[in-house]
Amino acid sequence: MNTVTVDLDRIDAILAPVDAQLAARYPDTRTDDQPVHTVYVGAAHADSATPTEWGNAARTLLAARSELIADLTDAATVARVDGILSRRPIADLRIDFEDGYGWRADTVEDEHARRAGRTLCAVTDGGEAAPRWCGIRTKGLAPTERRRSIRTLELVLDAAGGVPPGFVFTVPKLRAAEQVPAVVALCEEIERVHGLPERALRFELQIESPQAVIGADGTVPLARAVHLADGRCTGLHYGTYDYSAACGIAPRQQSADHPVADHAKAVMLAAAAQTGVRVSDGSTQVVPEGTDLEVRDALARHFRLVTRALERGYHQGWDIHPGHLVTRWAAVLHFHRAALTAAASRLQAYLQRRGGSVVDEPATAQALAAVVLRGLGCGAYDGTELLALAPDCTTDVLHGLADRTLPLPSPE
């Protein structure tokens, strides 16, 4: 073999800026959990009692339809759902000033904005029952609405006395990546003018326009948008009905499981992968009201849609009716409990390098750990149940596998 030494410094010099760029753009870590859902409530109707009222309404429906939910899951899951609905029914509350609110006189929206700020302050101060995340959806960035949108955001924050815990605002109808630097500038200006801590404001981008998925030049604007957000973007949220309508889908076929929805969300998932930005499914407008058959069909439909989304990697979705809480939590808990036995067994085998019928690699162990952590986080099971199946799977070990800081086990 040639004894001339390869100039490793030259190779390092070429790759160093690439390494730094990839590390900055794709940190592949999150320090917080992802909510299982975002509940959207119109600003005209939201107040500090909303989480309790929604939880009570959902429990009433669950009691009336417990047999159906047990058929979809099992009796133990029904009991767990009831417990969650009694303790913390809403994980993420978003007060809506856009489509769920409409256009009202400025004086009216001003007052609703102030009330929303007081509401968010009150609900996040509710102890164990409080939503862990909260915020508002403003109007959009179009010329006719952006000033109203900014005013509402400022009034909400002023009334709240600052940035409530877990606060994020949703920017609807993203159409161009170049809109995102303006949102970043808005955050900086509000922080400066209102004396807020630097980088206190974060936002979500709502994908409701085909132009955000495929631009005029054939690129993917939403992918660039994530990297133009200066680390302030926390999520990409799919807008089921605006997106479907823009693609020409007839109203009866507009749904979260339509092919155009699957395509858009797959692009969102790929664009956000390893950036730390979450992806959320949209909503269904079919709610459990009406005749007995209509209620049963709506519950079964929503359970199916939530399960389908989880299977495709969308761990969050919108809920717009108290009845959706029943099937949201039922589907989420059932999904994670069903995954626990196999995931725990594979993780234990991986940690002990036993092999078995499936030989997992670090990337798969990372995914398995993430699934188990999600199950723990949403209350599908607790640490005692997990350790009974996988004694080596402590939460520290799971986090080490999930962020790939745990040393790779040596083969036997």
Short mmCIF file of C-alpha atoms in Angstrom, two decimals:
data_model
loop_
_atom_site.label_atom_id
_atom_site.label_comp_id
_atom_site.label_asym_id
_atom_site.label_seq_id
_atom_site.Cartn_x
_atom_site.Cartn_y
_atom_site.Cartn_z
CA MET A 1 0.00 0.00 0.00
CA ASN A 2 1.16 3.54 -0.73
CA THR A 3 2.85 4.97 2.37
CA VAL A 4 2.06 8.60 1.47
CA THR A 5 -0.18 10.04 4.17
CA VAL A 6 -3.53 11.48 3.14
CA ASP A 7 -3.81 15.18 3.90
CA LEU A 8 -6.56 14.91 6.52
CA ASP A 9 -6.39 18.61 7.28
CA ARG A 10 -7.43 19.36 3.72
CA ILE A 11 -10.46 17.07 4.03
CA ASP A 12 -11.37 18.61 7.40
CA ALA A 13 -11.09 22.11 5.95
CA ILE A 14 -13.59 21.24 3.22
CA LEU A 15 -16.05 19.53 5.54
CA ALA A 16 -15.83 21.82 8.60
CA PRO A 17 -18.22 24.50 7.28
CA VAL A 18 -20.57 21.77 6.02
CA ASP A 19 -20.52 20.12 9.45
CA ALA A 20 -21.28 23.42 11.14
CA GLN A 21 -24.12 24.21 8.76
CA LEU A 22 -25.73 20.80 9.17
CA ALA A 23 -25.42 20.97 12.97
CA ALA A 24 -27.07 24.39 13.02
CA ARG A 25 -29.87 23.51 10.63
CA TYR A 26 -30.60 19.99 11.90
CA PRO A 27 -29.89 19.85 15.64
CA ASP A 28 -32.15 16.75 15.93
CA THR A 29 -33.02 17.50 19.54
CA ARG A 30 -36.00 18.82 21.49
CA THR A 31 -35.97 19.49 25.18
CA ASP A 32 -39.76 19.61 25.58
CA ASP A 33 -42.64 17.28 24.82
CA GLN A 34 -45.08 17.67 21.95
CA PRO A 35 -48.75 18.15 22.84
CA VAL A 36 -51.07 15.47 21.52
CA HIS A 37 -53.43 18.13 20.21
CA THR A 38 -54.14 21.83 19.85
CA VAL A 39 -57.65 22.94 20.79
CA TYR A 40 -58.88 25.93 18.77
CA VAL A 41 -61.59 28.06 20.39
CA GLY A 42 -62.95 31.25 18.83
CA ALA A 43 -61.92 34.38 20.74
CA ALA A 44 -65.55 35.40 21.17
CA HIS A 45 -66.20 32.26 23.24
CA ALA A 46 -62.94 31.50 25.07
CA ASP A 47 -62.54 32.34 28.75
CA SER A 48 -60.81 30.97 31.82
CA ALA A 49 -63.52 28.32 32.28
CA THR A 50 -63.01 26.84 28.79
CA PRO A 51 -60.72 23.92 29.78
CA THR A 52 -63.05 22.86 32.60
CA GLU A 53 -66.18 23.23 30.48
CA TRP A 54 -64.67 21.25 27.61
CA GLY A 55 -63.48 18.57 30.00
CA ASN A 56 -66.89 18.24 31.62
CA ALA A 57 -68.67 18.10 28.26
CA ALA A 58 -66.23 15.45 27.05
CA ARG A 59 -66.70 13.36 30.20
CA THR A 60 -70.46 13.50 29.76
CA LEU A 61 -70.12 12.23 26.20
CA LEU A 62 -67.64 9.54 27.27
CA ALA A 63 -70.05 8.29 29.94
CA ALA A 64 -72.85 8.10 27.38
CA ARG A 65 -70.66 6.38 24.77
CA SER A 66 -68.30 4.34 26.95
CA GLU A 67 -69.37 1.10 25.29
CA LEU A 68 -68.42 2.41 21.84
CA ILE A 69 -65.06 3.74 23.07
CA ALA A 70 -64.38 0.42 24.82
CA ASP A 71 -65.10 -1.38 21.54
CA LEU A 72 -62.56 0.87 19.80
CA THR A 73 -60.00 0.43 22.59
CA ASP A 74 -60.70 -1.43 25.86
CA ALA A 75 -62.27 -0.76 29.26
CA ALA A 76 -58.95 0.18 30.86
CA THR A 77 -58.37 2.89 28.25
CA VAL A 78 -61.85 4.30 28.87
CA ALA A 79 -60.95 4.72 32.54
CA ARG A 80 -57.65 6.39 31.65
CA VAL A 81 -59.38 8.78 29.26
CA ASP A 82 -61.89 9.73 31.94
CA GLY A 83 -59.04 10.43 34.34
CA ILE A 84 -57.26 12.71 31.87
CA LEU A 85 -60.48 14.55 31.04
CA SER A 86 -61.03 15.20 34.74
CA ARG A 87 -57.45 16.38 35.38
CA ARG A 88 -56.09 18.12 32.26
CA PRO A 89 -58.42 17.73 29.27
CA ILE A 90 -56.64 20.26 27.04
CA ALA A 91 -52.92 19.99 26.42
CA ASP A 92 -52.57 23.03 24.15
CA LEU A 93 -55.13 25.86 23.97
CA ARG A 94 -55.15 28.23 21.00
CA ILE A 95 -57.56 31.19 21.06
CA ASP A 96 -58.55 31.94 17.48
CA PHE A 97 -58.82 35.37 15.88
CA GLU A 98 -58.85 34.06 12.32
CA ASP A 99 -61.32 31.74 10.55
CA GLY A 100 -62.94 30.65 13.80
CA TYR A 101 -63.52 34.30 14.69
CA GLY A 102 -64.10 36.27 11.50
CA TRP A 103 -64.07 40.03 10.97
CA ARG A 104 -65.56 42.23 13.67
CA ALA A 105 -65.36 45.91 14.53
CA ASP A 106 -61.90 46.95 15.74
CA THR A 107 -63.28 47.93 19.13
CA VAL A 108 -64.81 44.47 19.51
CA GLU A 109 -61.64 42.61 18.54
CA ASP A 110 -59.62 44.90 20.80
CA GLU A 111 -61.76 43.90 23.76
CA HIS A 112 -61.65 40.21 22.84
CA ALA A 113 -57.86 40.45 22.51
CA ARG A 114 -57.56 41.92 26.00
CA ARG A 115 -59.85 39.21 27.35
CA ALA A 116 -57.77 36.55 25.58
CA GLY A 117 -54.64 37.84 27.30
CA ARG A 118 -56.33 37.68 30.70
CA THR A 119 -57.70 34.22 29.86
CA LEU A 120 -54.31 32.81 28.90
CA CYS A 121 -52.79 34.24 32.04
CA ALA A 122 -55.54 32.63 34.14
CA VAL A 123 -55.59 29.20 32.51
CA THR A 124 -51.81 28.79 32.61
CA ASP A 125 -51.91 29.59 36.32
CA GLY A 126 -54.29 26.72 36.98
CA GLY A 127 -51.80 24.24 38.43
CA GLU A 128 -51.96 20.60 37.35
CA ALA A 129 -55.16 21.20 35.37
CA ALA A 130 -53.63 23.97 33.26
CA PRO A 131 -52.79 23.43 29.57
CA ARG A 132 -49.02 23.16 29.27
CA TRP A 133 -49.08 25.14 26.02
CA CYS A 134 -51.22 28.06 24.98
CA GLY A 135 -51.46 30.94 22.55
CA ILE A 136 -53.48 32.62 19.84
CA ARG A 137 -53.98 32.37 16.11
CA THR A 138 -53.88 35.85 14.64
CA LYS A 139 -55.11 36.95 11.27
CA GLY A 140 -52.62 36.54 8.45
CA LEU A 141 -49.87 38.45 6.69
CA ALA A 142 -51.87 39.71 3.70
CA PRO A 143 -51.87 43.51 3.25
CA THR A 144 -55.51 43.81 4.27
CA GLU A 145 -55.11 42.08 7.62
CA ARG A 146 -51.53 42.27 8.87
CA ARG A 147 -51.96 45.49 10.90
CA ARG A 148 -55.03 44.08 12.61
CA SER A 149 -53.09 40.89 13.30
CA ILE A 150 -50.19 42.77 14.89
CA ARG A 151 -52.47 44.93 17.02
CA THR A 152 -54.28 41.88 18.37
CA LEU A 153 -51.02 40.16 19.27
CA GLU A 154 -49.78 43.24 21.13
CA LEU A 155 -53.04 43.67 23.04
CA VAL A 156 -53.05 40.00 24.09
CA LEU A 157 -49.51 40.20 25.44
CA ASP A 158 -50.14 43.50 27.22
CA ALA A 159 -53.26 42.13 28.90
CA ALA A 160 -51.39 38.98 29.90
CA GLY A 161 -48.67 41.08 31.49
CA GLY A 162 -46.00 39.50 29.29
CA VAL A 163 -45.52 36.13 27.63
CA PRO A 164 -47.57 33.39 29.36
CA PRO A 165 -45.84 30.02 29.98
CA GLY A 166 -45.84 27.87 26.84
CA PHE A 167 -47.11 30.76 24.69
CA VAL A 168 -46.91 30.57 20.89
CA PHE A 169 -48.81 32.41 18.17
CA THR A 170 -49.97 30.78 14.97
CA VAL A 171 -49.35 32.52 11.64
CA PRO A 172 -52.02 31.33 9.19
CA LYS A 173 -51.88 30.89 5.42
CA LEU A 174 -48.14 30.92 4.78
CA ARG A 175 -47.61 31.32 1.03
CA ALA A 176 -43.95 32.33 0.66
CA ALA A 177 -40.80 31.65 2.63
CA GLU A 178 -39.95 35.34 2.35
CA GLN A 179 -42.84 36.12 4.70
CA VAL A 180 -41.04 34.46 7.60
CA PRO A 181 -38.28 37.07 8.15
CA ALA A 182 -41.09 39.61 8.60
CA VAL A 183 -42.55 37.44 11.40
CA VAL A 184 -39.10 37.25 13.01
CA ALA A 185 -38.79 41.03 12.75
CA LEU A 186 -42.24 41.39 14.32
CA CYS A 187 -41.14 39.26 17.27
CA GLU A 188 -38.02 41.37 17.71
CA GLU A 189 -40.00 44.62 17.52
CA ILE A 190 -42.62 43.51 20.05
CA GLU A 191 -39.91 42.32 22.43
CA ARG A 192 -38.13 45.66 22.09
CA VAL A 193 -41.17 47.92 22.37
CA HIS A 194 -42.90 46.00 25.16
CA GLY A 195 -39.80 45.27 27.19
CA LEU A 196 -40.03 41.51 26.81
CA PRO A 197 -37.01 39.21 27.17
CA GLU A 198 -35.09 38.62 23.96
CA ARG A 199 -36.29 35.60 21.99
CA ALA A 200 -39.32 35.21 24.28
CA LEU A 201 -41.75 34.99 21.35
CA ARG A 202 -42.20 31.86 19.26
CA PHE A 203 -44.58 31.06 16.44
CA GLU A 204 -46.10 28.27 14.37
CA LEU A 205 -46.57 28.38 10.62
CA GLN A 206 -49.86 27.14 9.25
CA ILE A 207 -49.65 25.39 5.89
CA GLU A 208 -52.94 26.10 4.14
CA SER A 209 -51.76 27.06 0.65
CA PRO A 210 -50.29 24.81 -2.08
CA GLN A 211 -47.81 27.62 -2.79
CA ALA A 212 -46.13 26.86 0.55
CA VAL A 213 -45.56 23.25 -0.49
CA ILE A 214 -44.51 23.76 -4.11
CA GLY A 215 -43.36 27.20 -5.18
CA ALA A 216 -43.43 28.74 -8.64
CA ASP A 217 -39.78 27.71 -9.13
CA GLY A 218 -40.47 24.09 -8.16
CA THR A 219 -38.82 24.33 -4.75
CA VAL A 220 -40.39 23.73 -1.33
CA PRO A 221 -40.95 27.14 0.32
CA LEU A 222 -41.96 25.70 3.68
CA ALA A 223 -38.58 23.97 3.97
CA ARG A 224 -36.80 27.29 3.47
CA ALA A 225 -39.27 28.94 5.83
CA VAL A 226 -38.18 26.70 8.71
CA HIS A 227 -34.58 27.84 8.26
CA LEU A 228 -35.50 31.52 7.91
CA ALA A 229 -37.27 31.52 11.28
CA ASP A 230 -34.14 32.17 13.37
CA GLY A 231 -35.02 29.23 15.63
CA ARG A 232 -38.36 30.78 16.65
CA CYS A 233 -40.62 28.44 14.65
CA THR A 234 -41.92 25.63 16.84
CA GLY A 235 -44.33 23.90 14.47
CA LEU A 236 -45.85 23.42 11.04
CA HIS A 237 -49.63 22.98 11.24
CA TYR A 238 -51.69 21.61 8.37
CA GLY A 239 -54.88 23.46 7.43
CA THR A 240 -57.22 20.76 6.14
CA TYR A 241 -59.96 22.74 4.47
CA ASP A 242 -58.21 25.81 3.08
CA TYR A 243 -55.55 23.59 1.52
CA SER A 244 -58.06 21.15 0.05
CA ALA A 245 -60.22 23.96 -1.33
CA ALA A 246 -57.19 25.62 -2.92
CA CYS A 247 -56.43 22.32 -4.67
CA GLY A 248 -59.97 22.18 -6.05
CA ILE A 249 -61.19 19.30 -3.88
CA ALA A 250 -64.99 19.19 -3.58
CA PRO A 251 -66.25 19.90 -0.04
CA ARG A 252 -67.59 16.39 0.51
CA GLN A 253 -64.15 14.89 -0.15
CA GLN A 254 -62.17 17.40 1.90
CA SER A 255 -60.60 15.43 4.73
CA ALA A 256 -57.36 14.87 6.62
CA ASP A 257 -56.96 11.54 4.82
CA HIS A 258 -57.42 12.83 1.25
CA PRO A 259 -54.39 12.23 -1.04
CA VAL A 260 -53.65 15.97 -1.30
CA ALA A 261 -53.51 16.11 2.51
CA ASP A 262 -51.20 13.10 2.65
CA HIS A 263 -48.86 14.70 0.12
CA ALA A 264 -48.73 18.07 1.90
CA LYS A 265 -48.14 16.53 5.31
CA ALA A 266 -45.46 14.18 3.98
CA VAL A 267 -43.60 17.20 2.60
CA MET A 268 -44.04 19.01 5.92
CA LEU A 269 -42.70 16.01 7.82
CA ALA A 270 -39.63 15.73 5.59
CA ALA A 271 -38.95 19.48 5.72
CA ALA A 272 -39.16 19.57 9.52
CA ALA A 273 -37.27 16.33 10.16
CA GLN A 274 -34.37 16.74 12.60
CA THR A 275 -34.86 20.51 12.81
CA GLY A 276 -36.69 20.44 16.14
CA VAL A 277 -39.83 21.82 14.47
CA ARG A 278 -42.98 19.76 15.13
CA VAL A 279 -45.60 18.81 12.55
CA SER A 280 -49.29 18.85 13.38
CA ASP A 281 -52.20 17.34 11.50
CA GLY A 282 -55.26 19.47 10.85
CA SER A 283 -58.83 19.13 12.02
CA THR A 284 -62.05 17.42 11.03
CA GLN A 285 -65.21 19.49 10.80
CA VAL A 286 -67.33 16.39 11.56
CA VAL A 287 -68.37 16.68 15.22
CA PRO A 288 -70.27 14.22 17.44
CA GLU A 289 -73.65 15.91 17.43
CA GLY A 290 -77.05 15.04 15.96
CA THR A 291 -78.77 11.68 15.86
CA ASP A 292 -77.48 8.64 17.68
CA LEU A 293 -76.05 7.27 14.42
CA GLU A 294 -74.41 10.59 13.54
CA VAL A 295 -72.73 10.78 16.95
CA ARG A 296 -71.46 7.20 16.72
CA ASP A 297 -70.17 7.72 13.17
CA ALA A 298 -68.42 10.97 14.11
CA LEU A 299 -66.68 9.37 17.10
CA ALA A 300 -65.56 6.36 15.08
CA ARG A 301 -64.39 8.61 12.23
CA HIS A 302 -62.30 10.85 14.47
CA PHE A 303 -60.78 7.86 16.29
CA ARG A 304 -59.80 6.41 12.90
CA LEU A 305 -58.31 9.69 11.66
CA VAL A 306 -56.25 10.21 14.83
CA THR A 307 -54.97 6.63 14.73
CA ARG A 308 -54.12 6.97 11.04
CA ALA A 309 -52.20 10.18 11.73
CA LEU A 310 -50.23 8.57 14.56
CA GLU A 311 -49.30 5.65 12.32
CA ARG A 312 -47.94 8.15 9.78
CA GLY A 313 -45.85 10.09 12.28
CA TYR A 314 -48.18 13.02 13.00
CA HIS A 315 -48.31 13.04 16.78
CA GLN A 316 -50.39 16.19 17.12
CA GLY A 317 -53.65 17.38 15.59
CA TRP A 318 -56.36 19.97 15.91
CA ASP A 319 -59.52 19.54 17.96
CA ILE A 320 -62.40 21.99 17.54
CA HIS A 321 -65.19 20.40 19.63
CA PRO A 322 -65.32 18.98 23.19
CA GLY A 323 -66.36 15.62 21.76
CA HIS A 324 -63.07 15.41 19.89
CA LEU A 325 -61.27 15.21 23.23
CA VAL A 326 -62.86 11.81 23.88
CA THR A 327 -61.59 10.16 20.71
CA ARG A 328 -58.32 12.13 20.67
CA TRP A 329 -57.24 10.83 24.05
CA ALA A 330 -58.72 7.37 23.44
CA ALA A 331 -56.81 6.95 20.16
CA VAL A 332 -53.56 8.36 21.54
CA LEU A 333 -53.57 6.23 24.69
CA HIS A 334 -54.59 3.10 22.79
CA PHE A 335 -51.89 3.64 20.16
CA HIS A 336 -49.11 4.01 22.71
CA ARG A 337 -50.27 1.20 24.96
CA ALA A 338 -50.45 -1.10 21.96
CA ALA A 339 -46.87 -0.15 21.03
CA LEU A 340 -45.40 -0.56 24.51
CA THR A 341 -44.82 -4.31 24.79
CA ALA A 342 -43.00 -4.69 21.48
CA ALA A 343 -41.05 -1.43 21.88
CA ALA A 344 -39.93 -2.23 25.42
CA SER A 345 -38.85 -5.74 24.44
CA ARG A 346 -36.83 -4.49 21.48
CA LEU A 347 -35.20 -1.74 23.54
CA GLN A 348 -34.22 -4.17 26.29
CA ALA A 349 -32.74 -6.52 23.71
CA TYR A 350 -30.90 -3.63 22.07
CA LEU A 351 -29.42 -2.48 25.37
CA GLN A 352 -28.28 -6.01 26.17
CA ARG A 353 -27.31 -6.74 22.53
CA ARG A 354 -29.19 -10.02 22.63
CA GLY A 355 -30.28 -9.99 19.03
CA GLY A 356 -33.51 -11.93 18.55
CA SER A 357 -35.94 -11.95 15.65
CA VAL A 358 -35.32 -8.24 14.98
CA VAL A 359 -31.82 -6.73 15.12
CA ASP A 360 -32.22 -3.00 15.66
CA GLU A 361 -29.76 -0.28 14.71
CA PRO A 362 -29.16 2.98 16.64
CA ALA A 363 -31.63 4.90 14.47
CA THR A 364 -34.35 2.36 15.23
CA ALA A 365 -33.51 2.40 18.93
CA GLN A 366 -33.81 6.17 18.77
CA ALA A 367 -37.27 5.90 17.23
CA LEU A 368 -38.35 3.23 19.74
CA ALA A 369 -37.18 5.38 22.64
CA ALA A 370 -39.08 8.37 21.23
CA VAL A 371 -42.27 6.30 21.00
CA VAL A 372 -41.94 5.13 24.60
CA LEU A 373 -41.21 8.66 25.83
CA ARG A 374 -44.31 9.92 24.03
CA GLY A 375 -46.37 7.22 25.72
CA LEU A 376 -45.00 8.20 29.12
CA GLY A 377 -45.56 11.88 28.39
CA CYS A 378 -49.21 11.53 27.40
CA GLY A 379 -50.08 9.23 30.32
CA ALA A 380 -50.65 6.03 28.34
CA TYR A 381 -48.59 4.18 30.99
CA ASP A 382 -46.18 5.01 33.78
CA GLY A 383 -42.56 4.21 34.56
CA THR A 384 -43.48 1.22 36.72
CA GLU A 385 -45.23 -0.51 33.83
CA LEU A 386 -42.31 0.24 31.54
CA LEU A 387 -39.62 -1.04 33.91
CA ALA A 388 -41.58 -4.25 34.48
CA LEU A 389 -41.15 -4.96 30.76
CA ALA A 390 -37.70 -3.42 30.26
CA PRO A 391 -35.71 -3.08 33.51
CA ASP A 392 -32.88 -1.14 31.82
CA CYS A 393 -35.17 1.46 30.24
CA THR A 394 -35.02 4.26 32.76
CA THR A 395 -36.06 7.72 31.56
CA ASP A 396 -32.41 8.80 31.49
CA VAL A 397 -31.56 5.86 29.25
CA LEU A 398 -34.54 6.60 26.99
CA HIS A 399 -33.50 10.23 26.61
CA GLY A 400 -29.96 9.11 25.89
CA LEU A 401 -31.20 6.82 23.14
CA ALA A 402 -33.58 9.44 21.78
CA ASP A 403 -30.89 12.10 21.41
CA ARG A 404 -28.21 9.50 20.60
CA THR A 405 -25.89 10.52 23.42
CA LEU A 406 -25.95 7.04 24.98
CA PRO A 407 -22.88 5.02 23.94
CA LEU A 408 -23.64 2.27 21.45
CA PRO A 409 -23.72 -1.16 23.16
CA SER A 410 -20.90 -3.45 22.09
CA PRO A 411 -21.92 -6.65 20.29
CA GLU A 412 -21.47 -9.83 22.28
#
